């Protein structure tokens, strides 16, 4: 029997609760599809700071590198807000993305049919379906550029740098063009080329790359316009490719259109099969430990892991189908509506498991 090695980074806040449910679903899926999973636990974020003094211990990097794939809950919380910037839980997350070279972040924003009424947008704006794939560059740009604090004429100042090389832009561009080829062959590249030099290089590089993909219809939007278009007419989008910081912002916006930020999964990939899978939401310290967090984004992240890292597309589909089905009757409080059963985090995990392979 095939055995996959997964490193679990449960993280902080609601991280442990949602990862527990995702593991349950993965184990159930493994049993149904005839493979097994071996887990290694490692620390990342605030829990790592508490245990070791740093948000990304060396052993965590080593464990992830020795795995077939990594499943992450979420990191951060007010407890660690007083840590210096380079020792915050978030620095651990950026550190692991960098250490594993996870330059391509796939953030699908889809509306599950039963949740259409949960979207804050009018049904006629959403249309039949919203199915957008945001391809976010994840190891470059302002998140990783030169930064610092200084004093100018006695006044404190600070700076961060947005820098992209042609190599970095081409690398993420290829992922996006390939994705577009597998979907509707439409790609929107988002930048701020009317102001930023780095964006002008981004746009020029995307245009040059498009010659390798003559079938893909490439268009360009400024990020402010894109933010507006996403709520004006989300149906116009299929694949969006953008920089690290723009992708961060636009993916939160897109997630809300889908009804709840508790629904969206993500995959962070490098040039090998190893990937890191995590919900796009944060650690939600305000609801941690209450049993009300929505585990579906993490469960759907497991589906992405099965598809992109483990080559188990049937198992991935089984999870996605089970989630779509479960939503017809069963909801955590963030997506609950009259007439559906309001359940806890754990009951939601059980409900998904009960439908796997059915
Ligand atoms: C995300 C998060 C992270 C990011 C934070 C926690 C560092 O917002 O994954 O979208 O900005 O990338
Ligand atoms: Mg974010």
mmCIF file of C-alpha atoms and ligand atoms in Angstrom:
data_model
loop_
_atom_site.group_PDB
_atom_site.id
_atom_site.type_symbol
_atom_site.label_atom_id
_atom_site.label_comp_id
_atom_site.label_asym_id
_atom_site.label_seq_id
_atom_site.Cartn_x
_atom_site.Cartn_y
_atom_site.Cartn_z
ATOM 1 C CA UNK A 1 0.000 0.000 0.000
ATOM 2 C CA UNK A 2 1.250 3.439 -0.869
ATOM 3 C CA UNK A 3 2.184 5.548 2.171
ATOM 4 C CA UNK A 4 2.510 9.326 2.080
ATOM 5 C CA UNK A 5 4.520 11.263 4.658
ATOM 6 C CA UNK A 6 2.854 14.481 5.754
ATOM 7 C CA UNK A 7 4.231 17.093 8.125
ATOM 8 C CA UNK A 8 1.511 18.736 10.204
ATOM 9 C CA UNK A 9 2.012 22.329 11.283
ATOM 10 C CA UNK A 10 -1.040 22.873 13.462
ATOM 11 C CA UNK A 11 -0.004 26.401 14.422
ATOM 12 C CA UNK A 12 -1.938 28.797 16.639
ATOM 13 C CA UNK A 13 -5.480 29.910 17.436
ATOM 14 C CA UNK A 14 -8.006 27.765 15.592
ATOM 15 C CA UNK A 15 -5.136 26.006 13.736
ATOM 16 C CA UNK A 16 -5.129 22.830 15.876
ATOM 17 C CA UNK A 17 -8.946 22.463 15.769
ATOM 18 C CA UNK A 18 -9.251 22.736 12.011
ATOM 19 C CA UNK A 19 -6.195 20.563 11.278
ATOM 20 C CA UNK A 20 -7.668 17.830 13.515
ATOM 21 C CA UNK A 21 -10.763 17.685 11.298
ATOM 22 C CA UNK A 22 -8.740 17.806 8.078
ATOM 23 C CA UNK A 23 -6.597 14.876 9.285
ATOM 24 C CA UNK A 24 -9.740 12.920 10.100
ATOM 25 C CA UNK A 25 -11.021 13.518 6.579
ATOM 26 C CA UNK A 26 -7.649 12.591 5.052
ATOM 27 C CA UNK A 27 -7.519 9.335 7.025
ATOM 28 C CA UNK A 28 -11.075 8.460 6.000
ATOM 29 C CA UNK A 29 -10.240 9.216 2.372
ATOM 30 C CA UNK A 30 -7.050 7.153 2.551
ATOM 31 C CA UNK A 31 -8.992 4.155 3.848
ATOM 32 C CA UNK A 32 -11.573 4.525 1.070
ATOM 33 C CA UNK A 33 -8.992 4.892 -1.711
ATOM 34 C CA UNK A 34 -6.396 2.401 -0.534
ATOM 35 C CA UNK A 35 -3.406 4.440 0.606
ATOM 36 C CA UNK A 36 -2.077 5.365 4.017
ATOM 37 C CA UNK A 37 -0.657 8.502 5.599
ATOM 38 C CA UNK A 38 2.122 8.889 8.156
ATOM 39 C CA UNK A 39 2.202 12.136 10.090
ATOM 40 C CA UNK A 40 5.047 14.071 11.675
ATOM 41 C CA UNK A 41 4.257 17.001 13.933
ATOM 42 C CA UNK A 42 6.352 20.159 13.762
ATOM 43 C CA UNK A 43 6.123 23.660 15.218
ATOM 44 C CA UNK A 44 5.546 26.890 13.333
ATOM 45 C CA UNK A 45 4.459 30.347 14.484
ATOM 46 C CA UNK A 46 3.516 31.392 18.002
ATOM 47 C CA UNK A 47 3.569 27.856 19.406
ATOM 48 C CA UNK A 48 7.141 27.522 18.095
ATOM 49 C CA UNK A 49 8.133 30.817 19.735
ATOM 50 C CA UNK A 50 6.731 29.580 23.058
ATOM 51 C CA UNK A 51 8.536 26.236 22.825
ATOM 52 C CA UNK A 52 11.847 27.238 21.220
ATOM 53 C CA UNK A 53 12.099 31.034 21.134
ATOM 54 C CA UNK A 54 11.854 31.256 17.329
ATOM 55 C CA UNK A 55 8.857 31.002 14.949
ATOM 56 C CA UNK A 56 10.576 28.607 12.524
ATOM 57 C CA UNK A 57 12.880 26.054 14.205
ATOM 58 C CA UNK A 58 15.429 24.248 12.013
ATOM 59 C CA UNK A 59 13.777 20.882 12.762
ATOM 60 C CA UNK A 60 10.566 22.160 11.204
ATOM 61 C CA UNK A 61 12.313 22.961 7.927
ATOM 62 C CA UNK A 62 14.039 19.565 7.968
ATOM 63 C CA UNK A 63 10.778 17.730 8.646
ATOM 64 C CA UNK A 64 8.952 19.556 5.835
ATOM 65 C CA UNK A 65 11.770 18.851 3.381
ATOM 66 C CA UNK A 66 11.653 15.143 4.244
ATOM 67 C CA UNK A 67 7.899 14.962 3.615
ATOM 68 C CA UNK A 68 5.737 14.403 0.561
ATOM 69 C CA UNK A 69 3.646 17.347 1.614
ATOM 70 C CA UNK A 70 2.879 19.794 4.419
ATOM 71 C CA UNK A 71 -0.479 20.690 5.975
ATOM 72 C CA UNK A 72 -0.671 23.962 7.891
ATOM 73 C CA UNK A 73 -3.443 25.356 10.082
ATOM 74 C CA UNK A 74 -2.788 29.029 10.762
ATOM 75 C CA UNK A 75 -0.281 31.097 12.728
ATOM 76 C CA UNK A 76 -0.306 34.251 14.839
ATOM 77 C CA UNK A 77 -2.236 35.921 17.617
ATOM 78 C CA UNK A 78 -2.204 38.911 19.981
ATOM 79 C CA UNK A 79 0.023 37.036 22.419
ATOM 80 C CA UNK A 80 2.987 37.498 20.076
ATOM 81 C CA UNK A 81 2.240 41.043 18.893
ATOM 82 C CA UNK A 82 5.077 42.429 20.986
ATOM 83 C CA UNK A 83 7.690 40.234 19.263
ATOM 84 C CA UNK A 84 10.124 42.115 17.020
ATOM 85 C CA UNK A 85 9.103 41.921 13.326
ATOM 86 C CA UNK A 86 11.626 39.260 12.400
ATOM 87 C CA UNK A 87 10.514 37.013 15.253
ATOM 88 C CA UNK A 88 6.748 37.255 14.798
ATOM 89 C CA UNK A 89 4.713 34.127 13.981
ATOM 90 C CA UNK A 90 4.133 35.546 10.475
ATOM 91 C CA UNK A 91 7.902 35.654 9.942
ATOM 92 C CA UNK A 92 7.847 31.893 10.485
ATOM 93 C CA UNK A 93 5.270 31.498 7.737
ATOM 94 C CA UNK A 94 7.273 33.635 5.316
ATOM 95 C CA UNK A 95 10.375 31.723 6.408
ATOM 96 C CA UNK A 96 8.935 28.311 5.562
ATOM 97 C CA UNK A 97 7.640 29.586 2.204
ATOM 98 C CA UNK A 98 11.135 30.875 1.465
ATOM 99 C CA UNK A 99 12.978 27.806 2.812
ATOM 100 C CA UNK A 100 10.910 25.436 0.675
ATOM 101 C CA UNK A 101 10.998 27.763 -2.343
ATOM 102 C CA UNK A 102 7.185 27.843 -2.564
ATOM 103 C CA UNK A 103 6.937 30.544 -5.208
ATOM 104 C CA UNK A 104 3.526 29.646 -6.631
ATOM 105 C CA UNK A 105 0.456 30.151 -4.506
ATOM 106 C CA UNK A 106 -2.811 28.852 -5.938
ATOM 107 C CA UNK A 107 -5.918 30.343 -4.340
ATOM 108 C CA UNK A 108 -9.123 29.122 -5.923
ATOM 109 C CA UNK A 109 -12.178 31.277 -5.146
ATOM 110 C CA UNK A 110 -15.273 29.252 -5.869
ATOM 111 C CA UNK A 111 -18.868 29.536 -4.780
ATOM 112 C CA UNK A 112 -20.483 26.311 -3.730
ATOM 113 C CA UNK A 113 -24.043 26.316 -5.035
ATOM 114 C CA UNK A 114 -25.718 25.977 -1.598
ATOM 115 C CA UNK A 115 -23.771 29.032 -0.378
ATOM 116 C CA UNK A 116 -24.852 31.441 -3.096
ATOM 117 C CA UNK A 117 -27.098 33.261 -0.672
ATOM 118 C CA UNK A 118 -24.220 33.584 1.807
ATOM 119 C CA UNK A 119 -22.331 35.824 -0.595
ATOM 120 C CA UNK A 120 -22.678 39.512 0.205
ATOM 121 C CA UNK A 121 -23.077 40.142 -3.543
ATOM 122 C CA UNK A 122 -26.459 40.035 -5.253
ATOM 123 C CA UNK A 123 -27.209 36.734 -6.990
ATOM 124 C CA UNK A 124 -27.450 38.395 -10.398
ATOM 125 C CA UNK A 125 -23.895 39.703 -9.977
ATOM 126 C CA UNK A 126 -22.505 36.314 -9.030
ATOM 127 C CA UNK A 127 -24.307 34.617 -11.915
ATOM 128 C CA UNK A 128 -24.389 30.849 -12.214
ATOM 129 C CA UNK A 129 -21.048 30.273 -10.682
ATOM 130 C CA UNK A 130 -17.919 32.012 -9.573
ATOM 131 C CA UNK A 131 -14.776 30.051 -10.201
ATOM 132 C CA UNK A 132 -11.631 32.137 -10.107
ATOM 133 C CA UNK A 133 -8.079 30.874 -9.694
ATOM 134 C CA UNK A 134 -5.746 33.446 -8.193
ATOM 135 C CA UNK A 135 -2.088 32.647 -8.867
ATOM 136 C CA UNK A 136 -0.091 34.657 -6.360
ATOM 137 C CA UNK A 137 3.706 35.014 -6.453
ATOM 138 C CA UNK A 138 4.798 33.964 -2.966
ATOM 139 C CA UNK A 139 8.533 34.253 -2.402
ATOM 140 C CA UNK A 140 9.386 37.658 -3.854
ATOM 141 C CA UNK A 141 8.282 41.268 -3.962
ATOM 142 C CA UNK A 142 7.817 43.529 -0.975
ATOM 143 C CA UNK A 143 7.424 40.602 1.433
ATOM 144 C CA UNK A 144 11.027 39.587 0.831
ATOM 145 C CA UNK A 145 12.621 42.849 -0.366
ATOM 146 C CA UNK A 146 15.102 45.028 1.432
ATOM 147 C CA UNK A 147 13.577 46.752 4.457
ATOM 148 C CA UNK A 148 14.647 48.884 7.318
ATOM 149 C CA UNK A 149 14.056 51.627 9.826
ATOM 150 C CA UNK A 150 15.957 54.887 9.959
ATOM 151 C CA UNK A 151 15.774 58.419 11.215
ATOM 152 C CA UNK A 152 15.508 61.417 8.909
ATOM 153 C CA UNK A 153 15.973 64.851 10.485
ATOM 154 C CA UNK A 154 15.081 63.400 13.845
ATOM 155 C CA UNK A 155 11.894 61.764 12.546
ATOM 156 C CA UNK A 156 11.531 57.982 12.532
ATOM 157 C CA UNK A 157 10.965 56.434 9.097
ATOM 158 C CA UNK A 158 10.773 52.912 7.667
ATOM 159 C CA UNK A 159 10.813 51.343 4.217
ATOM 160 C CA UNK A 160 10.090 48.097 2.365
ATOM 161 C CA UNK A 161 11.109 47.366 -1.209
ATOM 162 C CA UNK A 162 9.088 45.894 -4.054
ATOM 163 C CA UNK A 163 11.559 44.191 -6.386
ATOM 164 C CA UNK A 164 11.009 41.522 -9.028
ATOM 165 C CA UNK A 165 13.426 39.963 -11.471
ATOM 166 C CA UNK A 166 12.447 38.743 -14.941
ATOM 167 C CA UNK A 167 13.267 35.218 -13.759
ATOM 168 C CA UNK A 168 10.810 35.447 -10.883
ATOM 169 C CA UNK A 169 8.075 36.939 -13.082
ATOM 170 C CA UNK A 170 8.551 34.334 -15.816
ATOM 171 C CA UNK A 171 8.471 31.509 -13.276
ATOM 172 C CA UNK A 172 5.103 32.521 -11.801
ATOM 173 C CA UNK A 173 3.852 33.569 -15.238
ATOM 174 C CA UNK A 174 4.425 30.051 -16.575
ATOM 175 C CA UNK A 175 2.395 28.531 -13.744
ATOM 176 C CA UNK A 176 -0.450 30.930 -14.558
ATOM 177 C CA UNK A 177 -0.346 30.368 -18.327
ATOM 178 C CA UNK A 178 -0.289 26.582 -17.802
ATOM 179 C CA UNK A 179 -3.253 26.921 -15.451
ATOM 180 C CA UNK A 180 -5.116 29.024 -18.018
ATOM 181 C CA UNK A 181 -4.429 26.364 -20.675
ATOM 182 C CA UNK A 182 -6.142 23.776 -18.447
ATOM 183 C CA UNK A 183 -9.118 26.072 -17.838
ATOM 184 C CA UNK A 184 -10.797 28.630 -20.094
ATOM 185 C CA UNK A 185 -7.572 30.004 -21.666
ATOM 186 C CA UNK A 186 -8.189 33.455 -20.238
ATOM 187 C CA UNK A 187 -5.570 35.092 -18.027
ATOM 188 C CA UNK A 188 -5.648 38.457 -16.268
ATOM 189 C CA UNK A 189 -2.332 39.853 -15.075
ATOM 190 C CA UNK A 190 -2.736 42.398 -12.272
ATOM 191 C CA UNK A 191 -0.195 45.137 -11.609
ATOM 192 C CA UNK A 192 0.192 48.849 -10.938
ATOM 193 C CA UNK A 193 2.162 49.630 -14.081
ATOM 194 C CA UNK A 194 0.906 53.215 -14.199
ATOM 195 C CA UNK A 195 2.985 53.949 -11.096
ATOM 196 C CA UNK A 196 5.470 51.209 -10.213
ATOM 197 C CA UNK A 197 8.655 50.393 -12.104
ATOM 198 C CA UNK A 198 8.513 46.795 -10.852
ATOM 199 C CA UNK A 199 4.980 46.534 -12.292
ATOM 200 C CA UNK A 200 6.141 47.829 -15.677
ATOM 201 C CA UNK A 201 8.706 45.030 -15.784
ATOM 202 C CA UNK A 202 6.005 42.596 -14.642
ATOM 203 C CA UNK A 203 3.695 43.602 -17.506
ATOM 204 C CA UNK A 204 6.457 43.598 -20.132
ATOM 205 C CA UNK A 205 7.561 40.128 -19.027
ATOM 206 C CA UNK A 206 4.011 38.738 -19.091
ATOM 207 C CA UNK A 207 3.513 40.094 -22.610
ATOM 208 C CA UNK A 208 6.778 38.516 -23.793
ATOM 209 C CA UNK A 209 5.835 35.210 -22.173
ATOM 210 C CA UNK A 210 2.404 35.240 -23.814
ATOM 211 C CA UNK A 211 4.124 34.507 -27.161
ATOM 212 C CA UNK A 212 4.785 30.992 -25.856
ATOM 213 C CA UNK A 213 1.057 30.594 -25.175
ATOM 214 C CA UNK A 214 -0.692 31.928 -28.290
ATOM 215 C CA UNK A 215 -3.948 30.207 -27.324
ATOM 216 C CA UNK A 216 -4.230 32.116 -24.050
ATOM 217 C CA UNK A 217 -6.006 35.447 -24.150
ATOM 218 C CA UNK A 218 -3.961 37.694 -21.844
ATOM 219 C CA UNK A 219 -5.261 40.969 -20.479
ATOM 220 C CA UNK A 220 -3.944 43.424 -17.889
ATOM 221 C CA UNK A 221 -5.623 45.297 -15.067
ATOM 222 C CA UNK A 222 -4.349 47.788 -12.548
ATOM 223 C CA UNK A 223 -4.816 46.427 -9.065
ATOM 224 C CA UNK A 224 -7.244 49.149 -7.961
ATOM 225 C CA UNK A 225 -9.439 48.490 -10.981
ATOM 226 C CA UNK A 226 -9.217 44.733 -10.381
ATOM 227 C CA UNK A 227 -10.384 45.191 -6.778
ATOM 228 C CA UNK A 228 -13.390 47.101 -8.091
ATOM 229 C CA UNK A 229 -14.132 44.666 -10.951
ATOM 230 C CA UNK A 230 -14.107 41.710 -8.542
ATOM 231 C CA UNK A 231 -17.204 43.009 -6.782
ATOM 232 C CA UNK A 232 -18.754 44.635 -9.864
ATOM 233 C CA UNK A 233 -18.584 41.577 -12.119
ATOM 234 C CA UNK A 234 -16.611 38.605 -10.752
ATOM 235 C CA UNK A 235 -17.782 36.379 -13.640
ATOM 236 C CA UNK A 236 -15.373 38.128 -16.015
ATOM 237 C CA UNK A 237 -12.388 36.469 -14.302
ATOM 238 C CA UNK A 238 -10.932 33.032 -14.722
ATOM 239 C CA UNK A 239 -7.198 32.909 -13.888
ATOM 240 C CA UNK A 240 -5.585 35.946 -12.248
ATOM 241 C CA UNK A 241 -1.799 36.215 -11.843
ATOM 242 C CA UNK A 242 -0.264 38.820 -9.594
ATOM 243 C CA UNK A 243 2.490 39.772 -7.172
ATOM 244 C CA UNK A 244 2.835 38.674 -3.578
ATOM 245 C CA UNK A 245 1.180 41.669 -1.919
ATOM 246 C CA UNK A 246 -1.531 42.272 -4.523
ATOM 247 C CA UNK A 247 -2.393 38.571 -4.397
ATOM 248 C CA UNK A 248 -2.644 38.700 -0.622
ATOM 249 C CA UNK A 249 -5.183 41.512 -0.786
ATOM 250 C CA UNK A 250 -7.210 40.342 -3.789
ATOM 251 C CA UNK A 251 -7.539 36.798 -2.453
ATOM 252 C CA UNK A 252 -9.123 38.041 0.781
ATOM 253 C CA UNK A 253 -11.554 40.079 -1.284
ATOM 254 C CA UNK A 254 -12.369 37.135 -3.549
ATOM 255 C CA UNK A 255 -12.854 34.859 -0.545
ATOM 256 C CA UNK A 256 -15.559 37.089 0.864
ATOM 257 C CA UNK A 257 -17.453 36.978 -2.416
ATOM 258 C CA UNK A 258 -17.618 33.216 -1.996
ATOM 259 C CA UNK A 259 -19.566 33.588 1.231
ATOM 260 C CA UNK A 260 -16.988 33.121 3.950
ATOM 261 C CA UNK A 261 -13.248 33.351 4.319
ATOM 262 C CA UNK A 262 -13.650 30.041 6.156
ATOM 263 C CA UNK A 263 -14.188 28.259 2.846
ATOM 264 C CA UNK A 264 -11.079 28.959 0.782
ATOM 265 C CA UNK A 265 -8.147 26.583 0.432
ATOM 266 C CA UNK A 266 -4.680 27.199 -0.962
ATOM 267 C CA UNK A 267 -1.675 25.378 -2.334
ATOM 268 C CA UNK A 268 1.876 26.738 -2.221
ATOM 269 C CA UNK A 269 4.111 24.954 -4.686
ATOM 270 C CA UNK A 270 7.767 24.876 -5.679
ATOM 271 C CA UNK A 271 9.294 23.295 -8.750
ATOM 272 C CA UNK A 272 9.115 19.795 -7.206
ATOM 273 C CA UNK A 273 6.024 17.916 -6.034
ATOM 274 C CA UNK A 274 6.416 19.107 -2.451
ATOM 275 C CA UNK A 275 3.728 21.583 -1.513
ATOM 276 C CA UNK A 276 2.376 23.360 1.528
ATOM 277 C CA UNK A 277 -1.390 23.424 1.908
ATOM 278 C CA UNK A 278 -3.279 25.825 4.127
ATOM 279 C CA UNK A 279 -6.570 27.677 4.428
ATOM 280 C CA UNK A 280 -6.222 31.302 3.366
ATOM 281 C CA UNK A 281 -7.800 32.556 6.586
ATOM 282 C CA UNK A 282 -5.867 33.413 9.721
ATOM 283 C CA UNK A 283 -5.716 31.916 13.218
ATOM 284 C CA UNK A 284 -8.895 33.731 14.414
ATOM 285 C CA UNK A 285 -7.794 33.926 18.070
ATOM 286 C CA UNK A 286 -11.169 35.419 19.031
ATOM 287 C CA UNK A 287 -12.979 32.136 18.337
ATOM 288 C CA UNK A 288 -10.175 29.673 19.168
ATOM 289 C CA UNK A 289 -11.173 26.820 21.461
ATOM 290 C CA UNK A 290 -14.899 27.469 21.081
ATOM 291 C CA UNK A 291 -15.520 24.654 18.595
ATOM 292 C CA UNK A 292 -17.176 26.987 16.093
ATOM 293 C CA UNK A 293 -14.411 27.441 13.502
ATOM 294 C CA UNK A 294 -15.195 26.323 9.971
ATOM 295 C CA UNK A 295 -12.780 23.472 9.064
ATOM 296 C CA UNK A 296 -13.824 23.327 5.400
ATOM 297 C CA UNK A 297 -11.008 25.533 4.037
ATOM 298 C CA UNK A 298 -8.469 23.178 5.623
ATOM 299 C CA UNK A 299 -10.386 20.110 4.450
ATOM 300 C CA UNK A 300 -10.438 21.550 0.923
ATOM 301 C CA UNK A 301 -6.694 22.211 1.261
ATOM 302 C CA UNK A 302 -6.263 18.474 1.801
ATOM 303 C CA UNK A 303 -8.130 17.938 -1.471
ATOM 304 C CA UNK A 304 -5.674 20.272 -3.199
ATOM 305 C CA UNK A 305 -2.783 18.327 -1.644
ATOM 306 C CA UNK A 306 -4.166 15.069 -3.042
ATOM 307 C CA UNK A 307 -4.453 16.653 -6.473
ATOM 308 C CA UNK A 308 -1.211 18.662 -6.769
ATOM 309 C CA UNK A 309 1.300 16.785 -4.602
ATOM 310 C CA UNK A 310 0.121 13.212 -4.168
ATOM 311 C CA UNK A 311 -1.394 12.414 -7.565
ATOM 312 C CA UNK A 312 -4.634 11.107 -6.090
ATOM 313 C CA UNK A 313 -7.159 13.095 -8.152
ATOM 314 C CA UNK A 314 -10.054 10.710 -7.448
ATOM 315 C CA UNK A 315 -9.546 11.081 -3.707
ATOM 316 C CA UNK A 316 -9.388 14.875 -4.139
ATOM 317 C CA UNK A 317 -12.667 14.847 -6.022
ATOM 318 C CA UNK A 318 -14.303 12.689 -3.369
ATOM 319 C CA UNK A 319 -13.515 15.309 -0.728
ATOM 320 C CA UNK A 320 -14.734 18.183 -2.887
ATOM 321 C CA UNK A 321 -17.953 16.361 -3.693
ATOM 322 C CA UNK A 322 -18.522 15.536 -0.022
ATOM 323 C CA UNK A 323 -18.037 19.200 0.937
ATOM 324 C CA UNK A 324 -20.468 20.384 -1.736
ATOM 325 C CA UNK A 325 -23.004 17.832 -0.513
ATOM 326 C CA UNK A 326 -22.586 18.542 3.170
ATOM 327 C CA UNK A 327 -23.227 22.242 2.637
ATOM 328 C CA UNK A 328 -26.764 21.540 1.527
ATOM 329 C CA UNK A 329 -27.760 20.626 5.066
ATOM 330 C CA UNK A 330 -24.963 21.322 7.502
ATOM 331 C CA UNK A 331 -23.204 24.578 8.409
ATOM 332 C CA UNK A 332 -20.821 26.048 10.941
ATOM 333 C CA UNK A 333 -21.996 29.402 12.406
ATOM 334 C CA UNK A 334 -20.053 31.559 9.891
ATOM 335 C CA UNK A 335 -22.158 30.211 7.000
ATOM 336 C CA UNK A 336 -25.272 29.108 8.856
ATOM 337 C CA UNK A 337 -28.691 30.045 7.444
ATOM 338 C CA UNK A 338 -32.245 29.284 8.585
ATOM 339 C CA UNK A 339 -33.266 25.753 7.668
ATOM 340 C CA UNK A 340 -29.800 24.180 7.910
ATOM 341 C CA UNK A 341 -28.258 22.305 10.834
ATOM 342 C CA UNK A 342 -25.828 24.442 12.849
ATOM 343 C CA UNK A 343 -22.819 22.312 13.803
ATOM 344 C CA UNK A 344 -19.497 22.488 15.638
ATOM 345 C CA UNK A 345 -16.077 22.214 14.019
ATOM 346 C CA UNK A 346 -15.910 18.545 14.967
ATOM 347 C CA UNK A 347 -19.422 17.731 13.748
ATOM 348 C CA UNK A 348 -18.581 19.325 10.414
ATOM 349 C CA UNK A 349 -15.520 17.070 10.094
ATOM 350 C CA UNK A 350 -17.668 14.027 10.938
ATOM 351 C CA UNK A 351 -20.330 15.056 8.428
ATOM 352 C CA UNK A 352 -17.748 15.278 5.616
ATOM 353 C CA UNK A 353 -16.213 11.902 6.599
ATOM 354 C CA UNK A 354 -19.653 10.277 6.521
ATOM 355 C CA UNK A 355 -19.996 11.219 2.847
ATOM 356 C CA UNK A 356 -16.532 10.202 1.592
ATOM 357 C CA UNK A 357 -16.789 7.512 -1.040
ATOM 358 C CA UNK A 358 -20.612 7.408 -0.720
HETATM 359 C C1 LIG B 1 -1.887 34.928 3.823
HETATM 360 C C2 LIG B 1 -1.613 35.663 5.108
HETATM 361 C C3 LIG B 1 -0.096 35.851 5.241
HETATM 362 C C4 LIG B 1 0.389 36.648 4.047
HETATM 363 C C5 LIG B 1 0.343 36.512 6.558
HETATM 364 C C6 LIG B 1 -0.198 35.789 7.765
HETATM 365 C C7 LIG B 1 1.830 36.636 6.629
HETATM 366 O O1 LIG B 1 -2.298 36.878 5.114
HETATM 367 O O2 LIG B 1 -1.391 33.797 3.681
HETATM 368 O O3 LIG B 1 -2.602 35.466 2.985
HETATM 369 O O4 LIG B 1 0.303 37.878 4.039
HETATM 370 O O5 LIG B 1 0.860 36.013 3.099
HETATM 371 MG MG1 LIG B 2 -3.608 37.135 3.479
#
